[in-house]
Amino acid sequence: MSQETAFKVVVPARYASTRLPGKPLLDLGGKPMVARVAERGVLSGAEEVWVATDHADVIAAAEQFGLSALLTRADHPTGTDRLAEVVELRGWSDDTIVVNVQGDEPLIDPALIAQTARQLAESGADIATVGHPIGDPADFFKPNVVKVVCRANGDAMYFSRAPIPFARDHFALEDGRESLPAGLPAYRHVGLYAYRARFLRAYAKLAPSALEQFEALEQLRALWHGFRISVVISDHLPIPGVDTPEDAVHMQAWFSQAGRA
């Protein structure tokens, strides 16, 4: 990298998870998950790393391991709204780059965090995020695998749970859905975001769009209102985070094995 990109990391950590209450405090090899995630942010080279939560126990857990934490409102509908509150609480300038590292991804690659921040700085976009090539046709047709289609300049055109771009002639074949045609620009969207603080200040005032409500994808609000989202294509698919009790068991086993090693 020719020049270091200055950026902050915020880890939104909502205590009242529907499927896994108290998720930020999940023990992973002797540390709470929120600390594991924030430490990945520290390793990324961020100027500052802040845990933003709605619960005093999460504040205490972060600070126990020397991490900075802020108590934010409990009624935020999304992590993006929580980031916007942090921008105001910290008084960051409009040009500040803020990376949202989701609080349930304790194995997120620090280099990818820095790369996403750099993508935002170099593209001049309002938001940067990550895409990864899809090679498995089963993934391409899964609604829970979000797809992104990009413009020539790398900006996102659209995100969808539907299989896009749709190879009409190939998929019309009898066995067409058992493979993807060569050269199909099919990309999985990875939910790591870098924002300019000015966008976060504007976000709370943006009216929701029908697109985001039907697709259940909040990033469509930004596209609907004309904001640019630049997509960095990563060769490596990030390790999945913790979304269910089963995920929690698997992640705890991973950290247990890593600790023994």
XYZ file of C-alpha atoms in Angstrom:
261
model
C 0.000 0.000 0.000
C 1.488 3.316 -1.083
C -0.067 5.357 1.698
C -1.691 4.386 4.937
C -5.427 5.044 5.163
C -6.561 6.547 8.454
C -9.762 5.017 9.752
C -11.729 4.155 12.883
C -13.417 0.856 13.710
C -16.754 0.596 15.505
C -18.092 -2.752 16.704
C -21.872 -2.512 17.233
C -22.744 -5.086 19.888
C -26.424 -5.353 20.733
C -27.002 -7.379 23.886
C -30.612 -8.366 23.202
C -30.057 -10.677 20.235
C -33.274 -12.495 19.286
C -31.735 -15.866 18.511
C -28.808 -15.700 20.937
C -29.454 -13.401 23.935
C -26.296 -11.969 25.462
C -24.361 -12.874 22.307
C -21.569 -10.277 22.755
C -20.618 -11.975 26.042
C -20.335 -15.474 24.555
C -17.172 -17.033 25.984
C -14.607 -17.828 23.308
C -11.482 -19.326 24.775
C -11.649 -17.252 27.940
C -12.629 -13.945 26.354
C -16.078 -12.570 25.459
C -16.854 -12.497 21.761
C -17.067 -8.707 21.704
C -13.458 -8.521 22.890
C -12.336 -11.016 20.254
C -13.973 -8.922 17.528
C -12.581 -5.616 18.807
C -9.100 -7.107 18.968
C -9.347 -7.902 15.252
C -10.089 -4.223 14.747
C -6.975 -3.281 16.703
C -4.894 -5.618 14.523
C -6.239 -3.892 11.389
C -4.270 -0.763 12.198
C -7.291 1.421 12.991
C -6.600 4.709 14.768
C -9.375 3.986 17.258
C -11.553 0.958 17.998
C -14.839 1.418 19.854
C -17.390 -1.103 21.023
C -20.868 0.466 20.762
C -23.462 -1.317 22.844
C -26.799 -0.979 24.613
C -25.792 -2.813 27.795
C -23.535 -2.029 30.740
C -22.296 -5.645 30.973
C -20.863 -5.406 27.458
C -19.123 -2.140 28.383
C -17.561 -3.856 31.392
C -16.510 -6.889 29.347
C -14.749 -4.722 26.752
C -13.015 -2.529 29.292
C -11.811 -5.578 31.236
C -9.574 -6.318 28.247
C -8.407 -2.737 27.759
C -10.844 -1.892 24.975
C -12.815 1.333 24.557
C -16.596 1.152 24.748
C -19.574 3.493 24.494
C -23.092 3.063 25.821
C -25.542 3.861 23.025
C -29.319 3.917 22.799
C -31.239 0.656 23.038
C -33.766 1.493 20.306
C -31.501 1.552 17.241
C -33.093 -0.521 14.446
C -29.748 -1.263 12.748
C -26.038 -1.312 13.437
C -25.673 1.590 10.999
C -27.878 3.743 13.217
C -25.695 2.809 16.185
C -22.588 3.884 14.250
C -24.225 7.220 13.499
C -24.689 7.815 17.219
C -21.019 7.016 17.834
C -19.999 9.575 15.185
C -21.945 12.225 17.095
C -20.754 11.128 20.539
C -17.130 11.205 19.411
C -17.494 14.361 17.310
C -15.748 12.871 14.274
C -15.378 15.067 11.196
C -17.433 14.424 8.054
C -14.411 12.997 6.210
C -13.625 10.407 8.889
C -13.683 6.828 7.580
C -15.554 4.496 9.932
C -15.505 0.721 9.432
C -18.436 -1.259 10.824
C -17.089 -4.597 12.069
C -20.073 -6.703 13.076
C -19.961 -7.832 16.674
C -20.516 -11.503 15.838
C -17.452 -12.029 13.598
C -14.571 -12.909 15.932
C -12.442 -14.317 13.092
C -12.754 -11.395 10.663
C -9.491 -10.836 8.796
C -7.818 -7.590 10.008
C -6.298 -7.119 6.534
C -9.789 -7.133 4.991
C -10.898 -4.425 7.436
C -7.995 -2.231 6.335
C -8.585 -3.066 2.660
C -12.225 -1.978 2.893
C -11.210 1.335 4.469
C -8.627 1.829 1.729
C -11.223 1.050 -0.955
C -13.412 3.839 0.403
C -10.539 6.312 0.529
C -9.360 5.574 -3.003
C -12.778 5.294 -4.692
C -14.225 8.540 -3.353
C -17.510 6.704 -2.711
C -19.831 7.210 0.264
C -19.620 3.557 1.359
C -17.320 0.624 0.631
C -18.126 -3.038 1.093
C -16.869 -6.468 0.050
C -17.735 -9.010 -2.618
C -16.479 -12.552 -3.161
C -16.796 -14.661 -6.342
C -19.503 -17.356 -6.185
C -18.439 -20.698 -7.629
C -21.091 -22.975 -6.146
C -24.435 -22.881 -8.014
C -26.228 -23.921 -4.813
C -24.993 -20.746 -3.117
C -26.016 -18.676 -6.126
C -29.650 -19.748 -5.738
C -29.830 -19.457 -1.918
C -31.835 -16.433 -0.713
C -29.660 -16.100 2.399
C -26.597 -15.604 0.175
C -26.884 -11.963 -0.875
C -25.625 -11.168 -4.363
C -24.178 -7.910 -5.687
C -23.879 -6.715 -9.289
C -21.299 -3.996 -10.000
C -20.711 -1.246 -12.525
C -17.527 -0.953 -14.617
C -16.029 1.381 -11.989
C -16.593 -1.130 -9.182
C -19.644 0.591 -7.689
C -22.617 -1.563 -6.730
C -25.583 -1.446 -9.100
C -27.846 -3.623 -6.971
C -27.923 -6.124 -4.115
C -30.430 -8.949 -4.048
C -31.314 -12.270 -2.466
C -32.350 -13.377 -5.953
C -29.828 -15.060 -8.304
C -28.350 -12.079 -10.174
C -27.080 -11.658 -12.815
C -29.407 -14.296 -14.245
C -27.902 -16.284 -17.146
C -31.141 -16.758 -19.075
C -30.037 -19.211 -21.759
C -27.777 -21.296 -19.515
C -30.334 -21.689 -16.733
C -33.038 -22.602 -19.263
C -31.167 -25.825 -20.052
C -32.449 -29.012 -18.431
C -29.457 -29.200 -16.099
C -28.599 -25.526 -16.289
C -28.943 -24.831 -12.588
C -26.380 -27.472 -11.699
C -23.541 -25.204 -12.832
C -22.687 -21.563 -13.440
C -21.681 -20.487 -16.954
C -18.052 -19.503 -17.464
C -17.442 -15.819 -16.950
C -20.683 -15.100 -15.066
C -19.863 -12.132 -12.773
C -21.580 -13.664 -9.750
C -20.503 -12.199 -6.417
C -21.565 -12.885 -2.862
C -21.949 -9.762 -0.730
C -19.926 -9.850 2.475
C -21.407 -7.552 5.128
C -18.328 -5.541 6.038
C -18.806 -1.791 5.520
C -16.714 1.350 5.587
C -18.558 4.673 5.705
C -17.709 8.332 5.524
C -18.990 9.985 8.669
C -21.006 12.464 6.593
C -23.037 9.557 5.196
C -23.708 8.200 8.671
C -24.988 11.628 9.712
C -27.315 11.647 6.702
C -28.453 8.029 7.009
C -30.858 8.500 9.904
C -32.762 11.094 7.879
C -33.189 8.902 4.796
C -36.657 7.496 4.226
C -36.713 3.694 3.927
C -37.318 2.366 0.417
C -39.700 -0.359 -0.703
C -36.713 -2.225 -2.133
C -34.992 -2.623 1.215
C -38.222 -3.638 2.899
C -39.019 -6.382 0.380
C -35.434 -7.650 0.061
C -34.681 -7.116 3.784
C -31.383 -5.446 2.830
C -30.738 -2.085 4.436
C -27.913 -1.136 2.008
C -30.564 -0.674 -0.686
C -31.674 2.482 1.125
C -28.353 4.104 0.252
C -28.566 3.078 -3.415
C -32.192 4.204 -3.612
C -31.198 7.691 -2.490
C -28.262 7.934 -4.907
C -25.293 7.229 -2.641
C -22.287 5.384 -4.091
C -21.245 1.991 -2.703
C -17.829 0.837 -3.904
C -17.171 -2.919 -3.817
C -13.751 -4.459 -3.200
C -13.563 -8.015 -4.547
C -11.753 -10.339 -2.150
C -10.249 -13.666 -3.179
C -10.821 -15.071 0.304
C -14.268 -15.719 1.743
C -14.379 -14.538 5.364
C -15.082 -17.152 8.019
C -18.804 -17.000 8.913
C -19.805 -15.284 12.140
C -22.054 -16.377 14.998
C -25.746 -16.097 14.176
C -27.336 -19.126 15.843
C -26.780 -21.318 18.913
C -25.256 -23.921 16.593
C -22.795 -21.337 15.263
C -21.881 -20.490 18.849
C -21.041 -24.117 19.638
C -18.846 -24.385 16.548
C -17.023 -21.126 17.301
C -16.410 -22.131 20.922
C -14.976 -25.431 19.703
C -12.675 -23.587 17.298
C -11.286 -21.333 20.015
C -10.934 -24.279 22.360
C -8.852 -26.158 19.779
C -6.829 -23.037 18.963
C -6.089 -22.571 22.667
C -4.888 -26.138 23.033
C -2.635 -25.703 19.989
